[in-house]
PDB file of C-alpha atoms in Angstrom:
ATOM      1  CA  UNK A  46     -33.670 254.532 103.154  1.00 80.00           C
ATOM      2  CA  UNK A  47     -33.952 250.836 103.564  1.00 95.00           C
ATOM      3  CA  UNK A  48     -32.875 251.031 107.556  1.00 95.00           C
ATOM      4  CA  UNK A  49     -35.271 253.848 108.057  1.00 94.00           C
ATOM      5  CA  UNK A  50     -37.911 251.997 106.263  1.00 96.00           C
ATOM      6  CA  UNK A  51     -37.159 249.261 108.813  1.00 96.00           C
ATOM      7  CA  UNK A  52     -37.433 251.628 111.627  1.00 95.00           C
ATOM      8  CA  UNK A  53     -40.839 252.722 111.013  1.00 93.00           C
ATOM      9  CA  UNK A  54     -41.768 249.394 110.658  1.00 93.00           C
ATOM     10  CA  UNK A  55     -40.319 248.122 113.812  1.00 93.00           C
ATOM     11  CA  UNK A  56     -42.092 251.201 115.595  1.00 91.00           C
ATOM     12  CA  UNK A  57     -45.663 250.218 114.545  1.00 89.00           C
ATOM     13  CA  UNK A  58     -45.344 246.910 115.474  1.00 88.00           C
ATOM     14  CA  UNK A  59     -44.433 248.123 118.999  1.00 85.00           C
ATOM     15  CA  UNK A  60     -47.332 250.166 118.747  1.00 77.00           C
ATOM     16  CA  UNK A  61     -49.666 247.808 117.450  1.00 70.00           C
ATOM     17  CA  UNK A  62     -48.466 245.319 120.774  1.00 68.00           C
ATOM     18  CA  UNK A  63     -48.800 247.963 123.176  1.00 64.00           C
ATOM     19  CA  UNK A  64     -51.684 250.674 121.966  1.00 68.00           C
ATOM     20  CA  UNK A  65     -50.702 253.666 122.907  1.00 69.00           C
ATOM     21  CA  UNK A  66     -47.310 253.702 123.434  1.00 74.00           C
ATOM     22  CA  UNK A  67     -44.951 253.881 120.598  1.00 83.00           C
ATOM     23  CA  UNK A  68     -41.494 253.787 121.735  1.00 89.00           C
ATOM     24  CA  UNK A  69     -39.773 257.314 122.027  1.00 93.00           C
ATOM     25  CA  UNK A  70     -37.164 257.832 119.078  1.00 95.00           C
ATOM     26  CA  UNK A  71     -34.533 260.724 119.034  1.00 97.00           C
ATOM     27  CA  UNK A  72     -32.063 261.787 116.803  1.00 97.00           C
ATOM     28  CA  UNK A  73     -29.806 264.120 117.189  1.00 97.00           C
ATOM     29  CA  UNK A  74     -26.449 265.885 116.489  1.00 96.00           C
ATOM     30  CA  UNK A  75     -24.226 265.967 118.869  1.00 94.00           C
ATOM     31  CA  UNK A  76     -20.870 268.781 118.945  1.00 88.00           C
ATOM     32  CA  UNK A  77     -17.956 266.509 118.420  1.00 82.00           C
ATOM     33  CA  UNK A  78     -19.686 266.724 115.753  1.00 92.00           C
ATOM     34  CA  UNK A  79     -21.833 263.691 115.407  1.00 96.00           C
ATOM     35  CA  UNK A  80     -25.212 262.052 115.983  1.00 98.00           C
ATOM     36  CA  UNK A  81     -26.968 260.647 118.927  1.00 98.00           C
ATOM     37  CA  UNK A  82     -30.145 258.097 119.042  1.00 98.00           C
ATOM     38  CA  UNK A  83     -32.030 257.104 122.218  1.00 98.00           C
ATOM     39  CA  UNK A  84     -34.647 254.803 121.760  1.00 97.00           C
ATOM     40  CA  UNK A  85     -36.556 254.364 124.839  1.00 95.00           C
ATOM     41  CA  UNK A  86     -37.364 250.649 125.307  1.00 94.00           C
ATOM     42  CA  UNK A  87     -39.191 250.256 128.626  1.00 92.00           C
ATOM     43  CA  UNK A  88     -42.931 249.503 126.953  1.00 88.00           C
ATOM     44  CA  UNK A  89     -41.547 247.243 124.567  1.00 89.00           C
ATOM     45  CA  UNK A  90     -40.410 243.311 124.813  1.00 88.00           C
ATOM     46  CA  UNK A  91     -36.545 244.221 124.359  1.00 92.00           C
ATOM     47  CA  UNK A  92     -36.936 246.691 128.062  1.00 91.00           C
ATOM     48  CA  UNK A  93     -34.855 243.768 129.524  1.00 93.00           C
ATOM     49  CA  UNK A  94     -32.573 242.109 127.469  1.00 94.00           C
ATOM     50  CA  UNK A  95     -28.948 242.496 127.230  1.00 95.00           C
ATOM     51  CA  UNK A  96     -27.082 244.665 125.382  1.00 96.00           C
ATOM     52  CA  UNK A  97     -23.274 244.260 124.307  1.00 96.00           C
ATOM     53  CA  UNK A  98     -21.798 247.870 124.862  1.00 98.00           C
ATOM     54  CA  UNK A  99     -20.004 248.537 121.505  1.00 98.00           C
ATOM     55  CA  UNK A 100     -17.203 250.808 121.740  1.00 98.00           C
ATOM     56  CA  UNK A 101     -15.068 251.271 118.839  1.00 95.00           C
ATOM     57  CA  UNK A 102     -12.081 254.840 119.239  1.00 96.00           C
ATOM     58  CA  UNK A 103     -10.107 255.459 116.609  1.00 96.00           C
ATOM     59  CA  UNK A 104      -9.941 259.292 116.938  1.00 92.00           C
ATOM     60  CA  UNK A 105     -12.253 261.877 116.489  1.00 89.00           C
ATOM     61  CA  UNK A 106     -13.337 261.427 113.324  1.00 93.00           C
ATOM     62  CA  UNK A 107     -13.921 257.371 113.517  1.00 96.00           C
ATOM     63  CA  UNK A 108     -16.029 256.431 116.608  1.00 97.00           C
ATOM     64  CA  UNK A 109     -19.240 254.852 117.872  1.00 98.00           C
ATOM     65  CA  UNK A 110     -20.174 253.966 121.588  1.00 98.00           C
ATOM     66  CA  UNK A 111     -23.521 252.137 122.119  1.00 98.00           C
ATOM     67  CA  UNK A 112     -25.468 251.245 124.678  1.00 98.00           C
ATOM     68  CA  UNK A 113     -28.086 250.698 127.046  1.00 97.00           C
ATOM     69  CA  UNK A 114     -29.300 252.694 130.146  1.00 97.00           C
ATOM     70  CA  UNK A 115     -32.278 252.959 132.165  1.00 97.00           C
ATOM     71  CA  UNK A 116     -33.887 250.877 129.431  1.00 96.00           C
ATOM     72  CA  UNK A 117     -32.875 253.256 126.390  1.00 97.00           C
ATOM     73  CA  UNK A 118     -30.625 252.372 124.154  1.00 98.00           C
ATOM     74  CA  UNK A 119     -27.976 254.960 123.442  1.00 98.00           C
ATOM     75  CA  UNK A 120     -25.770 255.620 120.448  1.00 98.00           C
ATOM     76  CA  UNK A 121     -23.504 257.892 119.537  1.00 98.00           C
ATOM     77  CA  UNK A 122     -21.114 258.320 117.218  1.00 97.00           C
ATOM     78  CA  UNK A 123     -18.764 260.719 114.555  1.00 97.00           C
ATOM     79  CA  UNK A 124     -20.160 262.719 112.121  1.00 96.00           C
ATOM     80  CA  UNK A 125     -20.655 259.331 109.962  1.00 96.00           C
ATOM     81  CA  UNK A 126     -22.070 256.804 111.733  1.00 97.00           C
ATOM     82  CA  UNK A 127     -25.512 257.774 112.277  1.00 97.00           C
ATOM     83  CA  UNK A 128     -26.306 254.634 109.881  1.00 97.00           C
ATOM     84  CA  UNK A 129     -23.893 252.766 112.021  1.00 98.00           C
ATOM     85  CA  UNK A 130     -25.575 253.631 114.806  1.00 98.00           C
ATOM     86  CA  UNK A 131     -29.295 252.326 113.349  1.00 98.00           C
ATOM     87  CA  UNK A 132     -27.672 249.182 112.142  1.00 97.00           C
ATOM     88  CA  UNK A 133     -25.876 248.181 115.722  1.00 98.00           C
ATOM     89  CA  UNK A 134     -29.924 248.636 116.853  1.00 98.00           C
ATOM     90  CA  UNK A 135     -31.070 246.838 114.162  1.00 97.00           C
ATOM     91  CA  UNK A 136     -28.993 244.142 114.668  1.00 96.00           C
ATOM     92  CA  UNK A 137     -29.721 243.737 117.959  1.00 97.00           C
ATOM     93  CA  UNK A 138     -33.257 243.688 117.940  1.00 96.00           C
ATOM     94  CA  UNK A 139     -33.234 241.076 114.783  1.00 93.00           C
ATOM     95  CA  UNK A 140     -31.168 238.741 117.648  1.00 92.00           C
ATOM     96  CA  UNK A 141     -33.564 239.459 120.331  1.00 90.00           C
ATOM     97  CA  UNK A 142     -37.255 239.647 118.365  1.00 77.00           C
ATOM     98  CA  UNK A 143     -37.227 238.332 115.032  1.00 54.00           C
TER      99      UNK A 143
END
């Protein structure tokens, strides 16, 4: 609960710099299985710093690829790394903002 907690928090603050336009956030399953996450950066101060693809195969039930796109980052991953996923974000954004 912690990393959503963290989340949130990062959210408002994005909202509270730029009224109005709190970044787009979705999660979502994916039929491997697995989970997806876009967060859509382009009205926030990260919209233009680099990202590190992570890619990390070892099968279909131990995977995560993430990235970022058209300013979105993108993550997706097996059926357990949805907190994986949040923490490669995380991390990121606590090297780039914090």
């Amino acid at each position: 609960m912690e990393l959503l907690k963290w989340l949130q928090d990062w959210c408002k603050k994005q909202y509270k710099s730029e009224p109005g336009h709190m970044p787009e956030i979705k999660i979502f399953n994916i039929d491997n299985p697995g989970w997806g996450v876009q967060i859509n950066l382009s009205k926030t101060k990260l919209a233009d710093k680099p990202f590190k693809q992570i890619r990390y195969d070892e099968g279909d039930n131990d995977w995560l690829l993430c990235f970022i796109k058209d300013k979105v980052f993108n993550g997706h991953g097996d059926s357990q790394k949805l907190a994986d996923i949040l923490l490669a974000f995380k991390s990121w954004v606590s090297e780039n903002c914090e």
